């Protein structure tokens, strides 16, 4: 019902406007501040900027100017529902959708920083083919550009998006908020796994309870557990989240962080523990703090085709790779003794990998204004 009401309002609003219609779509509950900041920069007299959100993102987005509840997954089931959206000129999003307005140019601002496997191999083909509906990809690095090129070639996309390295909007904003507030050693570890149902045979999900228990019993550290955004939805492992929160809810050294803005957890931790999540590099490059990587079945992982990616090659530069959960506490203590060394190594790697660090917003605005939207 909300979507239908929004479509009527949008139809009349768009039809009265002589401006270019630009829509930003927020379909996953995650960090949005970088995109919201961008919206304010392009919302001028030449453009009519609308913001769409769904039930997952409404708490974060609904109070933003010109925002509307529009669930694109429902639109395909509603007769004539596309008509109100036909005058949309540009459709911009950070998480892939499988449904788009009929006549828009679609721009994907990548939320990833490295070339880790995005989804399970079994569904990668479907995921990559969905990019045929995208006209432009704003990527964070040449590493990501090359990742997309290889995948587009592998799955023989009929229509390939234009790839543009604009730098990483999210990293630049988080760096400004995190680095200047970095604290001395505070004995907190941030556990931030990848989506629990992706590449499950290699991730830490099944070992999560054991790992938290080992840290709490074997050290003085507090544990901040930050589930992947998809694990906070029906698509995720609800039972896992319930199990962890129920078991540790009365433990004062356990903190559950489900906030869409993770900068507070970045600031209030000494080290991160993850598995296949690219958040490792966002964390490390924004805070210059080290990361511990844990994967099950390391031998099987090392035989995967994606193991040759830079995500795996660079892990030992920003931290340590662990094969046994019982080694985590020992390596946590070792990393804390070498924070200055890691800080220098991470700084050098960031300079090497992120070409447009610190200027991504200007780069993104340039490409929108001069080459795509042309206003």
Coordinates of C-alpha atoms in Angstrom, one line a residue:
X1 CA 0.0 0.0 0.0
X2 CA 2.8 2.4 0.9
X3 CA 4.4 1.8 -2.5
X4 CA 1.1 2.5 -4.4
X5 CA 0.6 5.8 -2.5
X6 CA 4.2 6.9 -3.2
X7 CA 3.8 6.1 -6.9
X8 CA 0.8 8.4 -7.2
X9 CA 2.7 11.2 -5.4
X10 CA 5.8 10.7 -7.6
X11 CA 3.7 10.6 -10.8
X12 CA 2.2 14.1 -10.1
X13 CA 5.5 15.5 -8.8
X14 CA 7.6 14.3 -11.8
X15 CA 5.0 15.3 -14.4
X16 CA 4.9 18.9 -13.1
X17 CA 8.7 19.2 -13.2
X18 CA 10.8 20.4 -16.2
X19 CA 14.1 19.4 -14.5
X20 CA 16.1 16.2 -14.9
X21 CA 14.8 13.6 -12.6
X22 CA 17.5 11.8 -10.5
X23 CA 16.6 9.0 -8.1
X24 CA 18.8 7.5 -5.4
X25 CA 17.6 4.1 -4.3
X26 CA 18.5 2.7 -0.8
X27 CA 17.5 -1.0 -0.7
X28 CA 19.9 -2.4 2.0
X29 CA 20.3 -1.2 5.6
X30 CA 24.0 -0.2 5.8
X31 CA 26.2 2.9 5.9
X32 CA 24.6 5.6 3.8
X33 CA 26.1 8.9 5.0
X34 CA 28.5 9.1 2.0
X35 CA 25.6 8.8 -0.5
X36 CA 23.3 11.2 1.4
X37 CA 26.2 13.7 1.5
X38 CA 26.5 13.4 -2.3
X39 CA 22.8 14.0 -2.8
X40 CA 23.0 17.4 -1.1
X41 CA 25.7 18.4 -3.5
X42 CA 23.8 17.7 -6.7
X43 CA 20.4 18.8 -5.5
X44 CA 20.3 22.2 -7.2
X45 CA 18.1 24.2 -9.6
X46 CA 18.8 22.0 -12.6
X47 CA 17.7 18.7 -11.0
X48 CA 14.8 17.1 -9.2
X49 CA 16.4 14.7 -6.8
X50 CA 14.1 12.0 -5.2
X51 CA 15.1 9.3 -2.7
X52 CA 13.5 5.9 -2.7
X53 CA 13.7 3.5 0.3
X54 CA 12.1 0.2 1.3
X55 CA 11.2 -1.5 4.6
X56 CA 14.8 -2.3 5.3
X57 CA 16.1 1.2 5.0
X58 CA 13.1 3.3 6.1
X59 CA 14.3 4.1 9.6
X60 CA 17.5 5.7 8.2
X61 CA 16.1 7.4 5.1
X62 CA 12.4 8.3 5.6
X63 CA 13.0 11.7 7.0
X64 CA 15.3 12.8 4.2
X65 CA 14.0 15.5 1.9
X66 CA 11.9 14.2 -1.0
X67 CA 12.0 10.6 0.2
X68 CA 9.4 8.0 -0.7
X69 CA 8.7 4.4 0.2
X70 CA 9.1 2.5 -3.1
X71 CA 9.9 -1.3 -3.0
X72 CA 11.0 -2.1 -6.6
X73 CA 10.6 -5.8 -6.0
X74 CA 6.8 -5.2 -5.6
X75 CA 6.4 -3.0 -8.6
X76 CA 6.6 -5.8 -11.1
X77 CA 3.5 -7.3 -9.6
X78 CA 1.5 -4.0 -9.8
X79 CA -0.4 -3.2 -13.1
X80 CA 0.8 0.1 -14.7
X81 CA 3.2 0.6 -11.8
X82 CA 6.1 1.5 -14.1
X83 CA 4.3 4.4 -15.7
X84 CA 4.9 6.9 -12.8
X85 CA 8.7 6.1 -13.1
X86 CA 9.0 6.4 -16.8
X87 CA 10.3 10.0 -16.6
X88 CA 13.2 9.2 -14.3
X89 CA 16.4 10.1 -16.2
X90 CA 19.0 8.7 -13.8
X91 CA 18.7 6.0 -11.2
X92 CA 21.6 5.7 -8.7
X93 CA 22.2 2.9 -6.2
X94 CA 25.0 1.2 -4.2
X95 CA 23.5 -2.3 -3.8
X96 CA 22.4 -4.1 -6.9
X97 CA 18.8 -4.4 -7.8
X98 CA 17.1 -6.7 -10.3
X99 CA 14.3 -4.2 -11.1
X100 CA 14.8 -0.7 -12.6
X101 CA 12.7 2.1 -14.1
X102 CA 12.1 1.5 -17.8
X103 CA 13.8 4.5 -19.3
X104 CA 16.5 5.5 -16.8
X105 CA 20.3 5.5 -17.1
X106 CA 21.4 3.4 -14.2
X107 CA 24.5 4.2 -12.1
X108 CA 26.0 1.8 -9.6
X109 CA 28.3 3.3 -7.0
X110 CA 30.2 0.3 -5.7
X111 CA 30.1 -0.3 -2.0
X112 CA 33.2 -2.6 -2.2
X113 CA 36.8 -1.7 -1.9
X114 CA 38.5 -4.9 -2.9
X115 CA 38.1 -8.0 -5.2
X116 CA 36.8 -10.5 -2.6
X117 CA 34.2 -13.0 -3.9
X118 CA 30.9 -11.1 -3.8
X119 CA 28.6 -14.1 -3.7
X120 CA 28.7 -17.9 -3.8
X121 CA 30.1 -19.3 -7.1
X122 CA 26.8 -21.0 -7.7
X123 CA 24.9 -17.8 -8.0
X124 CA 27.7 -15.5 -9.3
X125 CA 26.5 -15.9 -12.9
X126 CA 23.0 -14.5 -12.1
X127 CA 24.6 -11.7 -10.0
X128 CA 27.0 -10.6 -12.7
X129 CA 24.5 -10.8 -15.5
X130 CA 22.3 -8.3 -13.5
X131 CA 24.9 -5.7 -14.4
X132 CA 23.7 -5.7 -18.0
X133 CA 21.0 -3.3 -16.7
X134 CA 23.7 -0.9 -15.4
X135 CA 25.1 1.9 -17.6
X136 CA 27.9 3.1 -15.3
X137 CA 29.8 1.7 -12.4
X138 CA 31.7 4.1 -10.2
X139 CA 34.3 1.8 -8.6
X140 CA 36.7 2.5 -5.7
X141 CA 39.9 1.3 -7.3
X142 CA 41.6 -0.2 -10.3
X143 CA 41.5 -3.6 -8.4
X144 CA 37.8 -3.5 -8.5
X145 CA 37.7 -2.3 -12.1
X146 CA 39.8 -5.3 -13.1
X147 CA 37.6 -7.6 -11.1
X148 CA 34.5 -6.4 -13.0
X149 CA 36.2 -6.6 -16.4
X150 CA 37.2 -10.3 -15.8
X151 CA 33.7 -11.2 -14.6
X152 CA 32.0 -9.5 -17.5
X153 CA 34.2 -11.3 -19.9
X154 CA 33.8 -14.6 -18.1
X155 CA 30.0 -14.4 -18.3
X156 CA 29.9 -12.8 -21.7
X157 CA 27.7 -9.8 -20.9
X158 CA 25.8 -8.5 -24.0
X159 CA 25.9 -5.0 -22.6
X160 CA 28.8 -4.0 -20.4
X161 CA 28.7 -1.0 -18.1
X162 CA 31.2 1.8 -18.4
X163 CA 33.7 1.4 -15.6
X164 CA 35.0 4.6 -13.9
X165 CA 37.5 4.7 -11.0
X166 CA 36.1 7.6 -8.9
X167 CA 37.8 6.6 -5.6
X168 CA 36.0 5.3 -2.5
X169 CA 33.4 7.7 -1.2
X170 CA 32.8 5.6 1.9
X171 CA 36.4 5.4 2.8
X172 CA 37.1 9.1 2.5
X173 CA 34.1 10.0 4.8
X174 CA 34.9 7.3 7.3
X175 CA 38.6 8.3 7.4
X176 CA 37.7 11.8 8.4
X177 CA 35.5 10.6 11.2
X178 CA 37.6 7.7 12.5
X179 CA 41.3 8.6 12.1
X180 CA 41.3 11.8 14.1
X181 CA 39.4 10.1 16.9
X182 CA 41.6 7.0 17.1
X183 CA 42.3 6.1 20.7
X184 CA 45.2 4.3 22.5
X185 CA 44.9 0.6 23.2
X186 CA 41.4 0.0 24.7
X187 CA 41.3 -3.8 24.5
X188 CA 38.3 -4.2 22.2
X189 CA 38.1 -6.4 19.2
X190 CA 35.6 -5.8 16.4
X191 CA 34.2 -9.0 14.8
X192 CA 32.7 -8.2 11.4
X193 CA 32.1 -11.4 9.3
X194 CA 30.9 -11.6 5.7
X195 CA 27.3 -12.5 5.0
X196 CA 26.8 -15.8 6.8
X197 CA 25.2 -17.6 3.9
X198 CA 27.9 -16.7 1.3
X199 CA 30.8 -19.1 0.8
X200 CA 29.8 -20.7 4.1
X201 CA 32.4 -23.5 3.9
X202 CA 35.1 -20.9 4.3
X203 CA 33.7 -18.3 6.6
X204 CA 33.7 -18.0 10.4
X205 CA 30.0 -18.2 11.0
X206 CA 29.9 -21.8 12.3
X207 CA 32.9 -20.9 14.6
X208 CA 31.5 -17.6 15.8
X209 CA 30.3 -18.8 19.1
X210 CA 33.5 -20.6 19.8
X211 CA 35.6 -17.6 18.8
X212 CA 33.7 -15.1 21.0
X213 CA 33.9 -17.6 23.9
X214 CA 37.7 -18.0 23.5
X215 CA 38.3 -14.2 23.4
X216 CA 36.1 -13.5 26.5
X217 CA 37.6 -16.3 28.5
X218 CA 41.2 -16.0 27.3
X219 CA 41.8 -12.3 27.4
X220 CA 40.6 -9.0 29.0
X221 CA 39.2 -7.9 25.6
X222 CA 35.7 -6.7 25.0
X223 CA 34.0 -8.1 21.9
X224 CA 32.1 -5.9 19.5
X225 CA 30.1 -8.2 17.2
X226 CA 28.8 -6.5 14.1
X227 CA 26.7 -8.8 11.8
X228 CA 26.7 -8.3 8.1
X229 CA 23.7 -6.1 7.0
X230 CA 22.1 -9.0 5.2
X231 CA 22.2 -11.1 8.4
X232 CA 19.8 -8.5 9.9
X233 CA 17.2 -9.4 7.4
X234 CA 15.1 -12.4 6.5
X235 CA 17.8 -13.3 4.0
X236 CA 20.3 -13.9 6.7
X237 CA 20.9 -16.4 9.4
X238 CA 18.3 -15.3 12.0
X239 CA 19.0 -18.4 14.2
X240 CA 22.7 -17.6 14.4
X241 CA 22.1 -14.0 15.5
X242 CA 19.5 -15.1 18.1
X243 CA 21.9 -17.7 19.4
X244 CA 24.8 -15.3 19.9
X245 CA 22.7 -12.4 21.3
X246 CA 20.8 -14.8 23.7
X247 CA 24.0 -16.4 25.0
X248 CA 26.0 -13.2 25.6
X249 CA 23.4 -10.6 26.3
X250 CA 24.2 -10.5 30.0
X251 CA 28.0 -10.4 29.5
X252 CA 29.2 -6.8 30.0
X253 CA 32.2 -7.4 27.7
X254 CA 30.0 -8.3 24.8
X255 CA 28.6 -5.6 22.6
X256 CA 26.2 -6.1 19.7
X257 CA 26.4 -3.4 17.0
X258 CA 23.5 -3.3 14.5
X259 CA 23.8 0.4 13.7
X260 CA 24.0 1.2 10.0
X261 CA 26.8 3.6 10.8
X262 CA 29.9 1.5 11.9
X263 CA 32.3 4.4 12.6
X264 CA 31.8 4.2 16.3
X265 CA 32.9 0.5 16.3
X266 CA 35.9 1.4 14.1
X267 CA 36.9 4.1 16.7
X268 CA 36.3 1.9 19.7
X269 CA 38.4 -1.1 18.7
X270 CA 42.1 -2.0 18.5
X271 CA 41.8 -4.7 15.9
X272 CA 39.2 -6.3 13.6
X273 CA 38.5 -10.0 13.0
X274 CA 36.8 -11.0 9.8
X275 CA 36.9 -13.7 7.1
X276 CA 36.0 -12.8 3.5
X277 CA 34.6 -9.4 4.0
X278 CA 36.1 -6.4 2.3
X279 CA 35.2 -4.4 5.4
X280 CA 38.7 -5.5 6.5
X281 CA 40.3 -3.0 4.1
X282 CA 37.8 -0.2 4.8
X283 CA 38.6 -0.6 8.5
X284 CA 42.3 -0.8 8.0
X285 CA 42.6 2.0 5.5
X286 CA 40.4 4.4 7.5
X287 CA 41.9 3.7 10.9
X288 CA 45.4 2.4 10.0
X289 CA 44.7 -0.5 12.5
X290 CA 45.4 -4.2 11.8
X291 CA 43.1 -7.0 10.9
X292 CA 43.0 -10.7 11.8
X293 CA 41.6 -13.0 9.1
X294 CA 40.2 -16.4 10.0
X295 CA 38.9 -18.9 7.5
X296 CA 37.7 -22.5 7.9
X297 CA 39.0 -25.1 5.5
X298 CA 42.1 -23.0 4.6
X299 CA 43.4 -25.7 2.3
X300 CA 40.2 -25.8 0.3
X301 CA 40.1 -22.0 0.2
X302 CA 43.6 -21.9 -1.2
X303 CA 42.5 -24.0 -4.2
X304 CA 39.7 -21.7 -5.2
X305 CA 40.2 -19.6 -8.3
X306 CA 39.4 -16.4 -6.4
X307 CA 42.3 -17.1 -4.0
X308 CA 44.6 -15.3 -6.5
X309 CA 42.8 -12.0 -5.9
X310 CA 44.4 -9.0 -4.2
X311 CA 42.1 -9.4 -1.3
X312 CA 44.1 -12.5 -0.3
X313 CA 47.5 -11.3 -1.5
X314 CA 47.3 -8.1 0.7
X315 CA 46.0 -9.7 3.9
X316 CA 49.4 -10.3 5.4
X317 CA 50.3 -6.6 4.9
X318 CA 47.4 -5.3 7.0
X319 CA 47.4 -8.1 9.6
X320 CA 47.6 -11.8 10.2
X321 CA 46.0 -14.9 8.7
X322 CA 44.8 -17.4 11.3
X323 CA 43.9 -21.1 10.7
X324 CA 43.0 -22.1 14.2
X325 CA 40.5 -20.2 16.5
X326 CA 42.7 -21.0 19.5
X327 CA 45.4 -18.8 18.1
X328 CA 43.3 -15.6 18.0
X329 CA 44.0 -14.4 21.4
X330 CA 47.8 -14.9 21.0
X331 CA 47.8 -13.0 17.7
X332 CA 45.6 -10.2 19.2
X333 CA 48.3 -9.5 21.7
X334 CA 51.1 -9.7 19.1
X335 CA 49.4 -7.2 16.9
X336 CA 49.0 -4.7 19.7
X337 CA 52.8 -4.8 20.2
X338 CA 53.3 -3.9 16.6
X339 CA 50.7 -1.2 16.0
X340 CA 53.3 1.4 14.8
X341 CA 54.8 -1.1 12.3
X342 CA 51.3 -2.0 10.9
X343 CA 50.3 1.7 10.7
X344 CA 53.2 2.4 8.3
X345 CA 52.6 -0.7 6.3
X346 CA 48.8 0.0 5.9
X347 CA 49.5 3.6 5.0
X348 CA 51.8 2.5 2.2
X349 CA 49.4 -0.1 0.9
X350 CA 46.5 2.4 0.9
X351 CA 48.6 4.9 -1.1
X352 CA 49.3 2.1 -3.6
X353 CA 45.8 0.7 -4.0
X354 CA 43.5 3.7 -3.6
X355 CA 44.5 6.1 -6.4
X356 CA 41.9 8.8 -5.5
X357 CA 42.0 8.7 -1.7
X358 CA 40.7 11.9 -0.2
X359 CA 39.2 13.3 -3.5
X360 CA 36.5 10.7 -4.3
X361 CA 33.6 13.1 -3.8
X362 CA 35.1 15.6 -6.3
X363 CA 35.8 12.8 -8.8
X364 CA 32.2 11.5 -8.4
X365 CA 30.6 14.9 -8.8
X366 CA 32.8 15.6 -11.8
X367 CA 31.7 12.5 -13.6
X368 CA 28.1 13.1 -12.8
X369 CA 28.1 16.7 -13.8
X370 CA 30.3 16.8 -16.8
X371 CA 30.0 13.4 -18.4
X372 CA 26.8 11.7 -17.5
X373 CA 24.0 13.9 -16.1
X374 CA 25.7 16.9 -17.9
X375 CA 24.3 19.8 -15.9

